[in-house]
PDB file of C-alpha atoms in Angstrom:
ATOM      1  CA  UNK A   1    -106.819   4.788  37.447  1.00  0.00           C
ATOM      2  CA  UNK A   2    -106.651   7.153  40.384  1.00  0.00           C
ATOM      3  CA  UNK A   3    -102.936   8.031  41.487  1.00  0.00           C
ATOM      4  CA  UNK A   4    -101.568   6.291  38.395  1.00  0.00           C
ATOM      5  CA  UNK A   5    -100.048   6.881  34.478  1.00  0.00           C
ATOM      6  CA  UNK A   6    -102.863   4.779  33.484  1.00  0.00           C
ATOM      7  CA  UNK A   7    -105.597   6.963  31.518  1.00  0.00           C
ATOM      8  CA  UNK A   8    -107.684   3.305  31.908  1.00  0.00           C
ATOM      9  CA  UNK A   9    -107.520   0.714  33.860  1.00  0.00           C
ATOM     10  CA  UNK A  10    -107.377  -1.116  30.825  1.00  0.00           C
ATOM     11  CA  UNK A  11    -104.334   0.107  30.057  1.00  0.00           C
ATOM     12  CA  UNK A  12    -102.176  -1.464  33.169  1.00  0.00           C
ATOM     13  CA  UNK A  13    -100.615  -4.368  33.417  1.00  0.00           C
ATOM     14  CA  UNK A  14    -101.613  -5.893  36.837  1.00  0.00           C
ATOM     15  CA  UNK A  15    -105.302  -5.541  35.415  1.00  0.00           C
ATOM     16  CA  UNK A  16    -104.640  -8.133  33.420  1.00  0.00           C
ATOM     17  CA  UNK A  17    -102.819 -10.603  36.215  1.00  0.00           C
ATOM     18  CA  UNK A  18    -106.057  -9.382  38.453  1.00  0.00           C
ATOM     19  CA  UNK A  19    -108.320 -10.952  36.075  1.00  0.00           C
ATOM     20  CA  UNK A  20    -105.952 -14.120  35.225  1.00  0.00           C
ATOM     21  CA  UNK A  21    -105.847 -14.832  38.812  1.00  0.00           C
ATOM     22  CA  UNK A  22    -109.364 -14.386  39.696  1.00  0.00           C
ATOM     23  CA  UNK A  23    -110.549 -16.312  36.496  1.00  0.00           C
ATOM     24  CA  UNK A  24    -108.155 -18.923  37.311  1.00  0.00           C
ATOM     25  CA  UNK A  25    -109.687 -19.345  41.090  1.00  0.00           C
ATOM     26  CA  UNK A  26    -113.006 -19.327  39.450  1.00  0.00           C
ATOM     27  CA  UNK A  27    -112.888 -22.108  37.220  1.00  0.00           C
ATOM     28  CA  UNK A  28    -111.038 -24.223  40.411  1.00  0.00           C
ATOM     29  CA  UNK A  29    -113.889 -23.806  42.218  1.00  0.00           C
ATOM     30  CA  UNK A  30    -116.465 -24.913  39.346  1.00  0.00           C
ATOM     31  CA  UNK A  31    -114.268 -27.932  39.437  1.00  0.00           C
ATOM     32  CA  UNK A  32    -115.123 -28.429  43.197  1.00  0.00           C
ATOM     33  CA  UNK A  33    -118.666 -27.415  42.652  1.00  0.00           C
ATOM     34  CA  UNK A  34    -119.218 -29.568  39.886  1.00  0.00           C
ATOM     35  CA  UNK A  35    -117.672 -32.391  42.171  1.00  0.00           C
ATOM     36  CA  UNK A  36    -119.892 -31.946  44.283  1.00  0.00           C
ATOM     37  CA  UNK A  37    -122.999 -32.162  41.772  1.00  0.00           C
ATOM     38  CA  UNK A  38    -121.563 -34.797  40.299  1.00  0.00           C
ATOM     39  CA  UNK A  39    -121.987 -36.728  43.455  1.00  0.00           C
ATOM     40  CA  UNK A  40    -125.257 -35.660  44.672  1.00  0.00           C
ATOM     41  CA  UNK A  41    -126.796 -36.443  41.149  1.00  0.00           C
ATOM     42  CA  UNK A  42    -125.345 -40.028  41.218  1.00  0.00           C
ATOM     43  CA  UNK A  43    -126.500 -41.013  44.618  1.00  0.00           C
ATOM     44  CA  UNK A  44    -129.956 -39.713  43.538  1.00  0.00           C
ATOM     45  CA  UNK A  45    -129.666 -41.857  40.397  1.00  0.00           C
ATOM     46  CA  UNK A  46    -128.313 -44.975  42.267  1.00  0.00           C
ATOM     47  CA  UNK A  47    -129.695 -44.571  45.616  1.00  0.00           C
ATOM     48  CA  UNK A  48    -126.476 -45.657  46.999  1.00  0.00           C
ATOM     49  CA  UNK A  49    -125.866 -44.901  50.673  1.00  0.00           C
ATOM     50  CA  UNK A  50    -123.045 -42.151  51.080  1.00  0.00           C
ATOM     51  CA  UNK A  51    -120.508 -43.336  52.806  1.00  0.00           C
ATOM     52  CA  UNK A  52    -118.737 -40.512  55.406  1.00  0.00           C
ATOM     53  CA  UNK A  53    -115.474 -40.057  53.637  1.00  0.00           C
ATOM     54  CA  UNK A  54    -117.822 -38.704  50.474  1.00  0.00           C
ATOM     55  CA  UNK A  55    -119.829 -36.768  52.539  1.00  0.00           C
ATOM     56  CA  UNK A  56    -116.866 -35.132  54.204  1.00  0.00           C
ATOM     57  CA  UNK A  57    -115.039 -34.428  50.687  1.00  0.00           C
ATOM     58  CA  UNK A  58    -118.199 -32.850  49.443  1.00  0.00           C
ATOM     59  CA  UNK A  59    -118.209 -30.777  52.851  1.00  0.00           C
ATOM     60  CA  UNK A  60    -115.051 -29.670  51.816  1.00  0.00           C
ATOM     61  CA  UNK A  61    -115.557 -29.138  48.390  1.00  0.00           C
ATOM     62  CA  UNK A  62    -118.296 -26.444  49.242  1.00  0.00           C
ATOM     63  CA  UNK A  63    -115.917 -24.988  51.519  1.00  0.00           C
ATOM     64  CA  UNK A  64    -113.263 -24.966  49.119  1.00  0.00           C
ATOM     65  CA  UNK A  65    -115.310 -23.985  46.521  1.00  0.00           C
ATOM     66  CA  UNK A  66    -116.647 -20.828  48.725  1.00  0.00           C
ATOM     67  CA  UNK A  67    -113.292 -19.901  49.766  1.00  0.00           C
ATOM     68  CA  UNK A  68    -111.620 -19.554  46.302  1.00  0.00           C
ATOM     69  CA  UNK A  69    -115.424 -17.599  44.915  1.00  0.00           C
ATOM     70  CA  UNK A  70    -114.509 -15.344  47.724  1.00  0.00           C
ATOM     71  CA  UNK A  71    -110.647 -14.492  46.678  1.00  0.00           C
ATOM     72  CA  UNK A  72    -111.774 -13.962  43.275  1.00  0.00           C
ATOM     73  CA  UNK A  73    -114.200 -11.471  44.101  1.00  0.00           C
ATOM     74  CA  UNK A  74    -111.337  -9.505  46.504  1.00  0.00           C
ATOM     75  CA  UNK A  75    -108.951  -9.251  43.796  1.00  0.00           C
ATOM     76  CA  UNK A  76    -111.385  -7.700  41.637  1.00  0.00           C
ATOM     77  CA  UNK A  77    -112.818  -5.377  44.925  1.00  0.00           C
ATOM     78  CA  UNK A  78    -108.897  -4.517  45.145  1.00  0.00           C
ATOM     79  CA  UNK A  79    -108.835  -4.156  41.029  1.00  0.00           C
ATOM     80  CA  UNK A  80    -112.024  -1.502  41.437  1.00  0.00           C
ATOM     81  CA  UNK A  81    -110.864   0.461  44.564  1.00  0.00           C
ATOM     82  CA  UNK A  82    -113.101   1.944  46.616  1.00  0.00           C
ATOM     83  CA  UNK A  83    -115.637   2.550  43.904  1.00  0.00           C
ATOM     84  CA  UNK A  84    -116.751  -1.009  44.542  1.00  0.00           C
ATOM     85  CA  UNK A  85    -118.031  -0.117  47.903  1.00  0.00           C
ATOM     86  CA  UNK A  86    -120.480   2.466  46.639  1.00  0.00           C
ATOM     87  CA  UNK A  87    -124.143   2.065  47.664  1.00  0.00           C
ATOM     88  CA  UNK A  88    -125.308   1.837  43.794  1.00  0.00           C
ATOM     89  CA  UNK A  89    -122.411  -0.925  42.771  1.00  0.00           C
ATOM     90  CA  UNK A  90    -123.785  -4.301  42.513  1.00  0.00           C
ATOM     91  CA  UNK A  91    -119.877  -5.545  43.227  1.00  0.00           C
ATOM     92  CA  UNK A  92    -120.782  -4.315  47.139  1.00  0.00           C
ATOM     93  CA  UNK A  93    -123.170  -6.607  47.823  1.00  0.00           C
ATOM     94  CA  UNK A  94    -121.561  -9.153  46.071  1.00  0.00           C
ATOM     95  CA  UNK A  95    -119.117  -8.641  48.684  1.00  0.00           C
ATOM     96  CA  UNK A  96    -120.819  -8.854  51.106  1.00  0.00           C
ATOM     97  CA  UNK A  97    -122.981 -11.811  50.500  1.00  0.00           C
ATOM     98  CA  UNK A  98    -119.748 -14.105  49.879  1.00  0.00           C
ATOM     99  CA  UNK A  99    -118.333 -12.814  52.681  1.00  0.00           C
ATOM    100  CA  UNK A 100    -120.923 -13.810  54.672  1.00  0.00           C
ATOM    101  CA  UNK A 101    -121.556 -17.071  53.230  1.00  0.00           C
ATOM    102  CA  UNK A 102    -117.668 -17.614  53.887  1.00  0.00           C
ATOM    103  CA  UNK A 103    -117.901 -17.476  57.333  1.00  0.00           C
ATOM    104  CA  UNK A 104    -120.841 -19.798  57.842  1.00  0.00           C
ATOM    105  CA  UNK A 105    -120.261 -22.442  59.962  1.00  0.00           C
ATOM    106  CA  UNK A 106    -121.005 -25.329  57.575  1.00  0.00           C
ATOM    107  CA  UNK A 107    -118.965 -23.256  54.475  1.00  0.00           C
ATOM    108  CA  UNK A 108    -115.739 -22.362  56.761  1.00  0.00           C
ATOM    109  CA  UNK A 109    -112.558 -23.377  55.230  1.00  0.00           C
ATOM    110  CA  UNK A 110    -110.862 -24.016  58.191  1.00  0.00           C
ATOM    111  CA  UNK A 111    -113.378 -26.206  59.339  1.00  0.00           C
ATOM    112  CA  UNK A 112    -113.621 -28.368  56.793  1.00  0.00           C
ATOM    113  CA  UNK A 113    -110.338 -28.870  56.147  1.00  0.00           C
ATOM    114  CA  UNK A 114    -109.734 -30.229  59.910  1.00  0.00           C
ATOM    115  CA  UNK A 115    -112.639 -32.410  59.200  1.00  0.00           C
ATOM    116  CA  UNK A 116    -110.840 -33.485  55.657  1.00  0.00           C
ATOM    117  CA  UNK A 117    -107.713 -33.824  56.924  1.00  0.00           C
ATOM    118  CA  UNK A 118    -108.823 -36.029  59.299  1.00  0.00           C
ATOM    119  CA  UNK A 119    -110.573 -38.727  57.244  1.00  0.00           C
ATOM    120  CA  UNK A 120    -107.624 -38.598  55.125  1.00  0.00           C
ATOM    121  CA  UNK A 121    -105.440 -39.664  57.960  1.00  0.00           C
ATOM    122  CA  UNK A 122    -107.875 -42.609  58.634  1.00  0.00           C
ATOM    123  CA  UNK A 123    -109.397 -40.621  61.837  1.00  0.00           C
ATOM    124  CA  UNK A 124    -113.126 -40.472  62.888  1.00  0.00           C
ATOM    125  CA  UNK A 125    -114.437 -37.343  61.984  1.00  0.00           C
ATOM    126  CA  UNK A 126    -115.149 -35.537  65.452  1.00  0.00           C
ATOM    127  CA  UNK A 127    -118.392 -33.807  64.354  1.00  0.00           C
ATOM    128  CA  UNK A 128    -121.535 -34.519  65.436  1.00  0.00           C
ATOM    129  CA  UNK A 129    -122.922 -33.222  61.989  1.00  0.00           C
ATOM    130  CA  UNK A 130    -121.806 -34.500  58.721  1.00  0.00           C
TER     131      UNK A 130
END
């Protein structure tokens, strides 16, 4: 590790918090995802008609979902340095594409979570797109 004791990266402690932590946000957002399947595949089965407060949780499941995929993959982009950001390292584009799909309209946290917030208060949701 570059400016460090640490003959590996391997060797230092916050490696092994990095990983925790990311792993950690990981399997929260398979939780969300699989939420989410979990819904989709039993309306299919049932053909039941989805009502808007599902819709909206599964809206912000996704977004949920999205936004803890993307902290993962920045505390292992701050766990690689700038080594990540080479051209030839598949972590890059990685990067990259969960950044962008972050910042989607449909996949935004903060939009979602408005939307969320206010079904859960018993409001209409606002949107003309559910």
């Amino acid at each position: 590790m570059t400016y460090t004791n640490y003959a590996r990266q391997a060797d230092a402690p916050i490696t092994f918090h990095q990983l925790a932590e990311a792993r950690m946000k990981l399997d929260q957002a398979k939780f969300h995802a699989d939420r989410i399947t979990g819904a989709v595949d039993g309306h299919a089965a049932s053909g039941a008609v989805w009502e808007i407060a599902e819709r909206v949780r599964c809206r912000a499941d996704i977004a949920w979902a999205i936004k803890l995929t993307r902290e993962a993959c920045e505390i292992i982009e701050h766990g690689s340095g700038a080594n990540a950001l080479r051209g030839s390292d598949k972590l890059g584009s990685i990067l990259r594409d969960i950044r962008t799909m972050s910042v989607h309209s449909f996949l935004l946290h903060s939009t979602n979570a408005e939307l969320y917030g206010r079904i859960l208060a018993g409001n209409e949701p606002d949107v003309p797109f559910i």
